[in-house]
PDB file of C-alpha atoms in Angstrom:
ATOM      1  CA  GLN B   1      17.287  -1.749  39.314  1.00  0.00           C
ATOM      2  CA  ILE B   2      20.428  -4.935  41.602  1.00  0.00           C
ATOM      3  CA  LEU B   3      20.948  -1.766  44.147  1.00  0.00           C
ATOM      4  CA  LEU B   4      17.923  -1.240  45.081  1.00  0.00           C
ATOM      5  CA  TYR B   5      16.308  -5.379  44.805  1.00  0.00           C
ATOM      6  CA  GLU B   6      19.147  -5.139  47.452  1.00  0.00           C
ATOM      7  CA  ALA B   7      17.768  -1.901  49.743  1.00  0.00           C
ATOM      8  CA  LEU B   8      14.714  -3.778  49.142  1.00  0.00           C
ATOM      9  CA  ASN B   9      16.503  -7.629  51.121  1.00  0.00           C
ATOM     10  CA  LEU B  10      14.339  -8.921  48.091  1.00  0.00           C
ATOM     11  CA  SER B  11      15.902 -12.119  46.101  1.00  0.00           C
ATOM     12  CA  THR B  12      17.242 -10.741  43.309  1.00  0.00           C
ATOM     13  CA  PRO B  13      15.232 -11.853  39.966  1.00  0.00           C
ATOM     14  CA  HIS B  14      17.846 -13.062  36.012  1.00  0.00           C
ATOM     15  CA  PHE B  15      18.131  -9.998  34.333  1.00  0.00           C
ATOM     16  CA  ALA B  16      18.598 -10.413  30.012  1.00  0.00           C
ATOM     17  CA  HIS B  17      18.777  -7.846  27.786  1.00  0.00           C
ATOM     18  CA  THR B  18      18.011  -7.572  23.831  1.00  0.00           C
ATOM     19  CA  PRO B  19      22.090  -5.952  22.682  1.00  0.00           C
ATOM     20  CA  LEU B  20      21.071  -2.521  21.416  1.00  0.00           C
ATOM     21  CA  ILE B  21      19.870  -0.545  18.619  1.00  0.00           C
ATOM     22  CA  LEU B  22      22.226   1.006  16.855  1.00  0.00           C
ATOM     23  CA  ASN B  23      21.681   3.003  13.762  1.00  0.00           C
ATOM     24  CA  THR B  24      22.521   2.672  10.438  1.00  0.00           C
ATOM     25  CA  GLU B  25      25.994   5.052  11.888  1.00  0.00           C
ATOM     26  CA  GLY B  26      27.135   1.747  14.385  1.00  0.00           C
ATOM     27  CA  LYS B  27      25.627   4.696  16.843  1.00  0.00           C
ATOM     28  CA  LYS B  28      22.353   3.902  20.154  1.00  0.00           C
ATOM     29  CA  LEU B  29      19.779   4.950  18.218  1.00  0.00           C
ATOM     30  CA  SER B  30      17.499   7.782  19.340  1.00  0.00           C
ATOM     31  CA  LYS B  31      14.642  10.786  18.617  1.00  0.00           C
ATOM     32  CA  ARG B  32      16.992  12.196  15.607  1.00  0.00           C
ATOM     33  CA  ASP B  33      16.481   8.751  13.337  1.00  0.00           C
ATOM     34  CA  SER B  34      13.317   9.954  13.594  1.00  0.00           C
ATOM     35  CA  VAL B  35      11.457   7.300  15.910  1.00  0.00           C
ATOM     36  CA  THR B  36      10.616   7.131  19.371  1.00  0.00           C
ATOM     37  CA  SER B  37       8.068   5.766  20.658  1.00  0.00           C
ATOM     38  CA  ILE B  38       5.129   2.409  18.946  1.00  0.00           C
ATOM     39  CA  SER B  39       2.069   4.859  18.502  1.00  0.00           C
ATOM     40  CA  ASP B  40       5.461   6.671  15.570  1.00  0.00           C
ATOM     41  CA  PHE B  41       5.523   3.434  14.678  1.00  0.00           C
ATOM     42  CA  LYS B  42       2.126   2.724  13.942  1.00  0.00           C
ATOM     43  CA  GLU B  43       1.527   5.837  12.966  1.00  0.00           C
ATOM     44  CA  MET B  44       4.011   5.105   9.311  1.00  0.00           C
ATOM     45  CA  GLY B  45       2.223   3.063   8.828  1.00  0.00           C
ATOM     46  CA  TYR B  46       4.171   0.024  10.092  1.00  0.00           C
ATOM     47  CA  THR B  47       1.679  -3.366  10.521  1.00  0.00           C
ATOM     48  CA  SER B  48       2.165  -4.212  14.539  1.00  0.00           C
ATOM     49  CA  GLU B  49       2.903  -8.028  12.668  1.00  0.00           C
ATOM     50  CA  ALA B  50       5.969  -6.648  11.399  1.00  0.00           C
ATOM     51  CA  LEU B  51       7.154  -4.981  13.479  1.00  0.00           C
ATOM     52  CA  PHE B  52       7.199  -7.204  16.134  1.00  0.00           C
ATOM     53  CA  ASN B  53       9.395  -9.711  13.592  1.00  0.00           C
ATOM     54  CA  TYR B  54      11.709  -7.352  12.901  1.00  0.00           C
ATOM     55  CA  MET B  55      12.946  -5.991  16.139  1.00  0.00           C
ATOM     56  CA  THR B  56      12.462  -9.975  17.274  1.00  0.00           C
ATOM     57  CA  LEU B  57      15.979 -10.175  14.084  1.00  0.00           C
ATOM     58  CA  LEU B  58      17.176  -7.799  15.894  1.00  0.00           C
ATOM     59  CA  GLY B  59      19.416  -9.000  17.945  1.00  0.00           C
ATOM     60  CA  TRP B  60      18.643 -12.586  17.762  1.00  0.00           C
ATOM     61  CA  SER B  61      18.463 -14.427  15.149  1.00  0.00           C
ATOM     62  CA  PRO B  62      16.774 -17.613  14.123  1.00  0.00           C
ATOM     63  CA  PRO B  63      17.599 -21.263  13.667  1.00  0.00           C
ATOM     64  CA  GLU B  64      18.544 -22.622  10.185  1.00  0.00           C
ATOM     65  CA  GLY B  65      16.010 -23.843   8.396  1.00  0.00           C
ATOM     66  CA  MET B  66      13.136 -21.089   9.609  1.00  0.00           C
ATOM     67  CA  ASP B  67      12.712 -18.075   7.129  1.00  0.00           C
ATOM     68  CA  GLU B  68      12.959 -14.004   8.978  1.00  0.00           C
ATOM     69  CA  ARG B  69       9.098 -13.795   7.906  1.00  0.00           C
ATOM     70  CA  PHE B  70       7.444 -15.565  11.099  1.00  0.00           C
ATOM     71  CA  ASP B  71       4.973 -14.918  13.575  1.00  0.00           C
ATOM     72  CA  LEU B  72       4.249 -14.618  17.438  1.00  0.00           C
ATOM     73  CA  SER B  73       3.176 -17.842  18.392  1.00  0.00           C
ATOM     74  CA  SER B  74       6.314 -19.163  15.225  1.00  0.00           C
ATOM     75  CA  ALA B  75       8.858 -17.413  17.284  1.00  0.00           C
ATOM     76  CA  ILE B  76       7.893 -18.189  21.036  1.00  0.00           C
ATOM     77  CA  LYS B  77       8.908 -22.068  19.738  1.00  0.00           C
ATOM     78  CA  VAL B  78      12.228 -21.779  19.377  1.00  0.00           C
ATOM     79  CA  PHE B  79      13.312 -18.319  21.166  1.00  0.00           C
ATOM     80  CA  SER B  80      16.180 -19.316  23.588  1.00  0.00           C
ATOM     81  CA  PHE B  81      18.811 -16.629  25.137  1.00  0.00           C
ATOM     82  CA  ASP B  82      21.969 -18.684  23.609  1.00  0.00           C
ATOM     83  CA  ARG B  83      21.144 -17.234  19.771  1.00  0.00           C
ATOM     84  CA  VAL B  84      20.573 -13.946  21.763  1.00  0.00           C
ATOM     85  CA  ASN B  85      23.358 -11.964  20.458  1.00  0.00           C
ATOM     86  CA  LYS B  86      25.793  -9.151  21.783  1.00  0.00           C
ATOM     87  CA  ALA B  87      26.925  -7.265  19.874  1.00  0.00           C
ATOM     88  CA  GLY B  88      24.376  -4.777  18.662  1.00  0.00           C
ATOM     89  CA  ALA B  89      22.036  -4.902  16.365  1.00  0.00           C
ATOM     90  CA  LYS B  90      22.075  -1.797  13.456  1.00  0.00           C
ATOM     91  CA  PHE B  91      18.421  -1.007  12.892  1.00  0.00           C
ATOM     92  CA  ASP B  92      18.259  -1.387   8.177  1.00  0.00           C
ATOM     93  CA  TRP B  93      14.883   0.229   7.637  1.00  0.00           C
ATOM     94  CA  GLU B  94      14.536  -1.804   4.524  1.00  0.00           C
ATOM     95  CA  LYS B  95      14.718  -4.646   6.657  1.00  0.00           C
ATOM     96  CA  LEU B  96      11.466  -3.843   8.035  1.00  0.00           C
ATOM     97  CA  ASN B  97      10.059  -2.169   5.335  1.00  0.00           C
ATOM     98  CA  TRP B  98      10.205  -5.685   3.561  1.00  0.00           C
ATOM     99  CA  LEU B  99       8.353  -7.261   6.406  1.00  0.00           C
ATOM    100  CA  ASN B 100       5.860  -5.610   6.327  1.00  0.00           C
ATOM    101  CA  SER B 101       4.899  -5.138   3.075  1.00  0.00           C
ATOM    102  CA  GLN B 102       5.304  -8.876   2.875  1.00  0.00           C
ATOM    103  CA  VAL B 103       2.475  -9.264   5.575  1.00  0.00           C
ATOM    104  CA  ILE B 104      -0.652  -6.462   4.007  1.00  0.00           C
ATOM    105  CA  HIS B 105       0.182  -9.450   0.826  1.00  0.00           C
ATOM    106  CA  GLU B 106      -0.890 -12.062   2.558  1.00  0.00           C
ATOM    107  CA  TRP B 107      -3.872  -9.858   3.707  1.00  0.00           C
ATOM    108  CA  ASN B 108      -6.945 -10.430   2.653  1.00  0.00           C
ATOM    109  CA  GLU B 109      -9.042  -7.032   1.055  1.00  0.00           C
ATOM    110  CA  GLU B 110     -10.724  -7.539   3.967  1.00  0.00           C
ATOM    111  CA  LYS B 111      -8.170  -7.612   6.893  1.00  0.00           C
ATOM    112  CA  LEU B 112      -6.932  -4.823   4.117  1.00  0.00           C
ATOM    113  CA  PHE B 113      -9.702  -2.621   4.089  1.00  0.00           C
ATOM    114  CA  GLU B 114     -10.695  -2.075   7.830  1.00  0.00           C
ATOM    115  CA  CYS B 115      -6.950  -0.940   7.755  1.00  0.00           C
ATOM    116  CA  ILE B 116      -6.103   1.554   5.290  1.00  0.00           C
ATOM    117  CA  ASN B 117     -10.084   2.838   5.387  1.00  0.00           C
ATOM    118  CA  GLU B 118      -9.122   4.585   8.764  1.00  0.00           C
ATOM    119  CA  TYR B 119      -6.476   6.538   6.705  1.00  0.00           C
ATOM    120  CA  TRP B 120      -9.106   7.631   4.018  1.00  0.00           C
ATOM    121  CA  VAL B 121     -11.667   8.555   6.666  1.00  0.00           C
ATOM    122  CA  LYS B 122      -9.359  10.834   8.970  1.00  0.00           C
ATOM    123  CA  LYS B 123      -7.923  12.576   4.677  1.00  0.00           C
ATOM    124  CA  GLY B 124     -12.023  12.851   4.553  1.00  0.00           C
ATOM    125  CA  TRP B 125     -12.572  10.028   1.711  1.00  0.00           C
ATOM    126  CA  LYS B 126     -16.025   8.386   1.295  1.00  0.00           C
ATOM    127  CA  ILE B 127     -16.053   5.074  -0.166  1.00  0.00           C
ATOM    128  CA  HIS B 128     -19.490   4.617  -2.370  1.00  0.00           C
ATOM    129  CA  SER B 129     -20.303   1.080  -1.100  1.00  0.00           C
ATOM    130  CA  LYS B 130     -18.449  -1.857   0.718  1.00  0.00           C
ATOM    131  CA  GLU B 131     -17.565  -3.313  -1.456  1.00  0.00           C
ATOM    132  CA  TRP B 132     -16.498  -0.928  -3.453  1.00  0.00           C
ATOM    133  CA  GLY B 133     -14.021  -0.389  -1.092  1.00  0.00           C
ATOM    134  CA  LEU B 134     -13.031  -4.264  -0.812  1.00  0.00           C
ATOM    135  CA  GLU B 135     -12.064  -3.685  -5.089  1.00  0.00           C
ATOM    136  CA  LEU B 136     -10.063  -0.367  -3.995  1.00  0.00           C
ATOM    137  CA  ALA B 137      -8.113  -2.233  -1.966  1.00  0.00           C
ATOM    138  CA  LYS B 138      -7.798  -5.401  -3.454  1.00  0.00           C
ATOM    139  CA  LEU B 139      -6.750  -3.149  -6.611  1.00  0.00           C
ATOM    140  CA  ILE B 140      -4.113  -1.128  -4.157  1.00  0.00           C
ATOM    141  CA  GLY B 141      -2.809  -3.762  -1.834  1.00  0.00           C
ATOM    142  CA  PRO B 142       0.018  -5.001  -3.839  1.00  0.00           C
ATOM    143  CA  SER B 143       1.852  -1.694  -4.019  1.00  0.00           C
ATOM    144  CA  LEU B 144       1.816  -1.086  -0.664  1.00  0.00           C
ATOM    145  CA  ILE B 145       5.429  -0.836   1.196  1.00  0.00           C
ATOM    146  CA  LEU B 146       3.323   0.878   4.618  1.00  0.00           C
ATOM    147  CA  LEU B 147      -0.323   1.390   4.232  1.00  0.00           C
ATOM    148  CA  LYS B 148      -0.421   4.834   5.190  1.00  0.00           C
ATOM    149  CA  ASP B 149       0.873   4.037   0.688  1.00  0.00           C
ATOM    150  CA  SER B 150      -2.642   4.058   0.264  1.00  0.00           C
ATOM    151  CA  ILE B 151      -3.261   7.599   0.522  1.00  0.00           C
ATOM    152  CA  ASN B 152      -1.786   8.447  -2.035  1.00  0.00           C
ATOM    153  CA  GLN B 153      -2.059   5.070  -3.762  1.00  0.00           C
ATOM    154  CA  ALA B 154      -5.828   5.821  -3.807  1.00  0.00           C
ATOM    155  CA  GLN B 155      -6.003   9.106  -4.403  1.00  0.00           C
ATOM    156  CA  PRO B 156      -6.762   8.453  -8.034  1.00  0.00           C
ATOM    157  CA  PHE B 157      -9.581   7.898  -7.021  1.00  0.00           C
ATOM    158  CA  PHE B 158     -11.955   9.768  -4.019  1.00  0.00           C
ATOM    159  CA  GLU B 159     -10.035  12.913  -6.198  1.00  0.00           C
ATOM    160  CA  GLU B 160      -9.710  13.899  -9.503  1.00  0.00           C
ATOM    161  CA  PRO B 161      -6.485  13.646  -9.542  1.00  0.00           C
ATOM    162  CA  VAL B 162      -4.065  16.953 -12.355  1.00  0.00           C
ATOM    163  CA  LEU B 163      -3.023  15.634 -15.739  1.00  0.00           C
ATOM    164  CA  ARG B 164       0.917  15.193 -15.264  1.00  0.00           C
ATOM    165  CA  ASP B 165       3.623  15.922 -18.044  1.00  0.00           C
ATOM    166  CA  ASP B 166       3.641  12.139 -19.406  1.00  0.00           C
ATOM    167  CA  ALA B 167      -0.595  12.001 -19.589  1.00  0.00           C
ATOM    168  CA  ILE B 168      -1.022  15.733 -20.802  1.00  0.00           C
ATOM    169  CA  LYS B 169       1.575  14.347 -24.124  1.00  0.00           C
ATOM    170  CA  GLN B 170      -0.759  11.996 -24.429  1.00  0.00           C
ATOM    171  CA  ILE B 171      -3.671  12.666 -24.412  1.00  0.00           C
ATOM    172  CA  ASN B 172      -2.832  15.203 -26.708  1.00  0.00           C
ATOM    173  CA  SER B 173      -0.929  13.058 -28.991  1.00  0.00           C
ATOM    174  CA  GLU B 174      -1.958  12.229 -32.601  1.00  0.00           C
ATOM    175  CA  GLY B 175      -5.388  10.096 -32.775  1.00  0.00           C
ATOM    176  CA  ALA B 176      -6.537  10.057 -28.594  1.00  0.00           C
ATOM    177  CA  LYS B 177      -8.558  12.473 -27.854  1.00  0.00           C
ATOM    178  CA  LYS B 178     -10.623  11.016 -32.244  1.00  0.00           C
ATOM    179  CA  SER B 179      -9.890   7.552 -29.442  1.00  0.00           C
ATOM    180  CA  LEU B 180     -11.553   9.984 -26.091  1.00  0.00           C
ATOM    181  CA  GLU B 181     -13.866  11.312 -28.381  1.00  0.00           C
ATOM    182  CA  ILE B 182     -15.405   7.241 -29.434  1.00  0.00           C
ATOM    183  CA  VAL B 183     -15.386   5.955 -26.906  1.00  0.00           C
ATOM    184  CA  LEU B 184     -16.899   9.020 -24.803  1.00  0.00           C
ATOM    185  CA  ASN B 185     -20.128   8.023 -27.575  1.00  0.00           C
ATOM    186  CA  GLU B 186     -19.579   4.547 -27.060  1.00  0.00           C
ATOM    187  CA  LEU B 187     -19.525   3.947 -23.660  1.00  0.00           C
ATOM    188  CA  GLU B 188     -23.698   7.597 -23.761  1.00  0.00           C
ATOM    189  CA  LYS B 189     -24.449   4.408 -26.762  1.00  0.00           C
ATOM    190  CA  THR B 190     -23.644   1.658 -24.212  1.00  0.00           C
ATOM    191  CA  PRO B 191     -23.748   3.158 -20.719  1.00  0.00           C
ATOM    192  CA  TRP B 192     -21.371   1.000 -18.093  1.00  0.00           C
ATOM    193  CA  ASP B 193     -21.724   0.900 -14.099  1.00  0.00           C
ATOM    194  CA  GLY B 194     -18.710  -1.043 -13.789  1.00  0.00           C
ATOM    195  CA  ILE B 195     -20.094  -3.705 -12.978  1.00  0.00           C
ATOM    196  CA  ASP B 196     -19.373  -6.618 -16.254  1.00  0.00           C
ATOM    197  CA  ILE B 197     -16.192  -5.838 -17.491  1.00  0.00           C
ATOM    198  CA  ASN B 198     -16.275  -7.355 -20.022  1.00  0.00           C
ATOM    199  CA  LYS B 199     -18.512  -4.904 -21.580  1.00  0.00           C
ATOM    200  CA  ALA B 200     -15.079  -2.641 -20.635  1.00  0.00           C
ATOM    201  CA  LYS B 201     -12.968  -4.592 -23.155  1.00  0.00           C
ATOM    202  CA  ASN B 202     -15.712  -4.495 -26.361  1.00  0.00           C
ATOM    203  CA  ILE B 203     -16.246  -1.046 -26.259  1.00  0.00           C
ATOM    204  CA  ILE B 204     -11.732  -0.884 -25.861  1.00  0.00           C
ATOM    205  CA  ASN B 205     -12.007  -2.940 -28.838  1.00  0.00           C
ATOM    206  CA  THR B 206     -15.016  -1.061 -30.928  1.00  0.00           C
ATOM    207  CA  SER B 207     -13.106   2.201 -30.122  1.00  0.00           C
ATOM    208  CA  MET B 208      -9.902   1.037 -31.578  1.00  0.00           C
ATOM    209  CA  ALA B 209     -11.769   0.331 -35.110  1.00  0.00           C
ATOM    210  CA  LEU B 210     -13.613   3.078 -35.173  1.00  0.00           C
ATOM    211  CA  ALA B 211     -10.817   5.624 -34.347  1.00  0.00           C
ATOM    212  CA  GLU B 212      -8.577   3.449 -36.555  1.00  0.00           C
ATOM    213  CA  VAL B 213      -5.488   3.207 -34.267  1.00  0.00           C
ATOM    214  CA  LYS B 214      -4.067   1.059 -31.433  1.00  0.00           C
ATOM    215  CA  LYS B 215      -4.883  -0.259 -29.104  1.00  0.00           C
ATOM    216  CA  GLY B 216      -2.033   0.386 -26.948  1.00  0.00           C
ATOM    217  CA  LEU B 217      -2.755   4.547 -28.161  1.00  0.00           C
ATOM    218  CA  ILE B 218      -6.027   3.895 -26.230  1.00  0.00           C
ATOM    219  CA  MET B 219      -5.185   2.475 -23.581  1.00  0.00           C
ATOM    220  CA  LYS B 220      -3.029   4.656 -22.223  1.00  0.00           C
ATOM    221  CA  THR B 221      -4.792   7.186 -23.655  1.00  0.00           C
ATOM    222  CA  LEU B 222      -7.568   6.194 -20.935  1.00  0.00           C
ATOM    223  CA  ARG B 223      -4.536   5.667 -18.453  1.00  0.00           C
ATOM    224  CA  ALA B 224      -3.875   9.084 -18.540  1.00  0.00           C
ATOM    225  CA  ALA B 225      -7.690  10.513 -18.856  1.00  0.00           C
ATOM    226  CA  PHE B 226      -8.627   8.228 -15.254  1.00  0.00           C
ATOM    227  CA  LEU B 227      -5.599   8.356 -13.253  1.00  0.00           C
ATOM    228  CA  GLY B 228      -3.390  11.544 -14.105  1.00  0.00           C
ATOM    229  CA  GLN B 229      -0.269   9.426 -15.954  1.00  0.00           C
ATOM    230  CA  LEU B 230       1.047   6.917 -17.796  1.00  0.00           C
ATOM    231  CA  LYS B 231       1.683   4.202 -14.860  1.00  0.00           C
ATOM    232  CA  GLY B 232      -0.718   2.836 -12.147  1.00  0.00           C
ATOM    233  CA  HIS B 233      -2.865  -0.352 -11.495  1.00  0.00           C
ATOM    234  CA  ASP B 234      -4.500  -1.897 -13.737  1.00  0.00           C
ATOM    235  CA  LEU B 235      -6.305  -0.924 -16.373  1.00  0.00           C
ATOM    236  CA  ILE B 236     -10.323  -2.368 -17.065  1.00  0.00           C
ATOM    237  CA  SER B 237     -10.023  -2.781 -12.973  1.00  0.00           C
ATOM    238  CA  SER B 238      -9.468   1.287 -12.464  1.00  0.00           C
ATOM    239  CA  TRP B 239     -12.052   2.875 -15.217  1.00  0.00           C
ATOM    240  CA  SER B 240     -14.271   0.317 -12.939  1.00  0.00           C
ATOM    241  CA  LEU B 241     -14.318   1.539  -9.881  1.00  0.00           C
ATOM    242  CA  LEU B 242     -14.341   5.945 -11.523  1.00  0.00           C
ATOM    243  CA  ALA B 243     -17.279   3.786 -13.714  1.00  0.00           C
ATOM    244  CA  ILE B 244     -19.181   2.828 -10.094  1.00  0.00           C
ATOM    245  CA  THR B 245     -18.316   6.694  -8.321  1.00  0.00           C
ATOM    246  CA  LYS B 246     -19.433   7.899 -12.541  1.00  0.00           C
ATOM    247  CA  GLU B 247     -16.420   9.482 -13.002  1.00  0.00           C
ATOM    248  CA  ASP B 248     -15.028   8.403 -15.362  1.00  0.00           C
ATOM    249  CA  LYS B 249     -17.237   9.347 -18.442  1.00  0.00           C
ATOM    250  CA  LYS B 250     -16.270  13.328 -16.230  1.00  0.00           C
ATOM    251  CA  ARG B 251     -12.725  12.700 -16.464  1.00  0.00           C
ATOM    252  CA  ILE B 252     -12.648  11.932 -20.963  1.00  0.00           C
ATOM    253  CA  ARG B 253     -15.028  15.059 -20.595  1.00  0.00           C
ATOM    254  CA  ARG B 254     -12.183  16.948 -18.863  1.00  0.00           C
ATOM    255  CA  CYS B 255      -9.208  15.860 -21.530  1.00  0.00           C
ATOM    256  CA  LEU B 256     -12.190  16.877 -24.893  1.00  0.00           C
TER     257      LEU B 256
END
């Protein structure tokens, strides 16, 4: 670059470089390390805020007292070349993932919904309503590390899930199907549209008494029926979203 300036009789500017970015083996980052461009990071589900934050930390040390999580304006105010390191900087995926999760968790459901709905649209999924989509974003938001995680996290709310082994075992356990029958009967007597959360809690308490089972059994069985597994997001909130789309009774009947 300097030779070109000299050949054209132009004044040579001052150049400043951040250190090379290295992979975990200490070698220069390349295509073999799964990333070739900024668009690849976007496709993988990383936010621009997290990527900027992390790239700034690669080769530059923030001043004492400054958190590792910062925005562009904060970095501009304190940036100086004397804090740029000369040694190569190793790329740490775990650190980038952590920063990305922090950014996502700072967003309100409106901004989060706008970003993750793009993934849902690409999957061909249609939200019941904007309010429904916002509630789903609010529900799964705390569990997201990458924006792309919203596909797996939201799938049970758009598609009927396959029952996993732990769910099948729970549904076939003693008293489980009886409790599901009573819950379904209570839903038929008192339809629940997913708006009044207290109504769902009353249905669970009533079913627990009628089936003569512990509350934990009903909760675990409903989770298995609704989500196809025993792990997942808050049961009542999940049930509420499924009730709005009238999927709750359908999934209970499937298990029976």
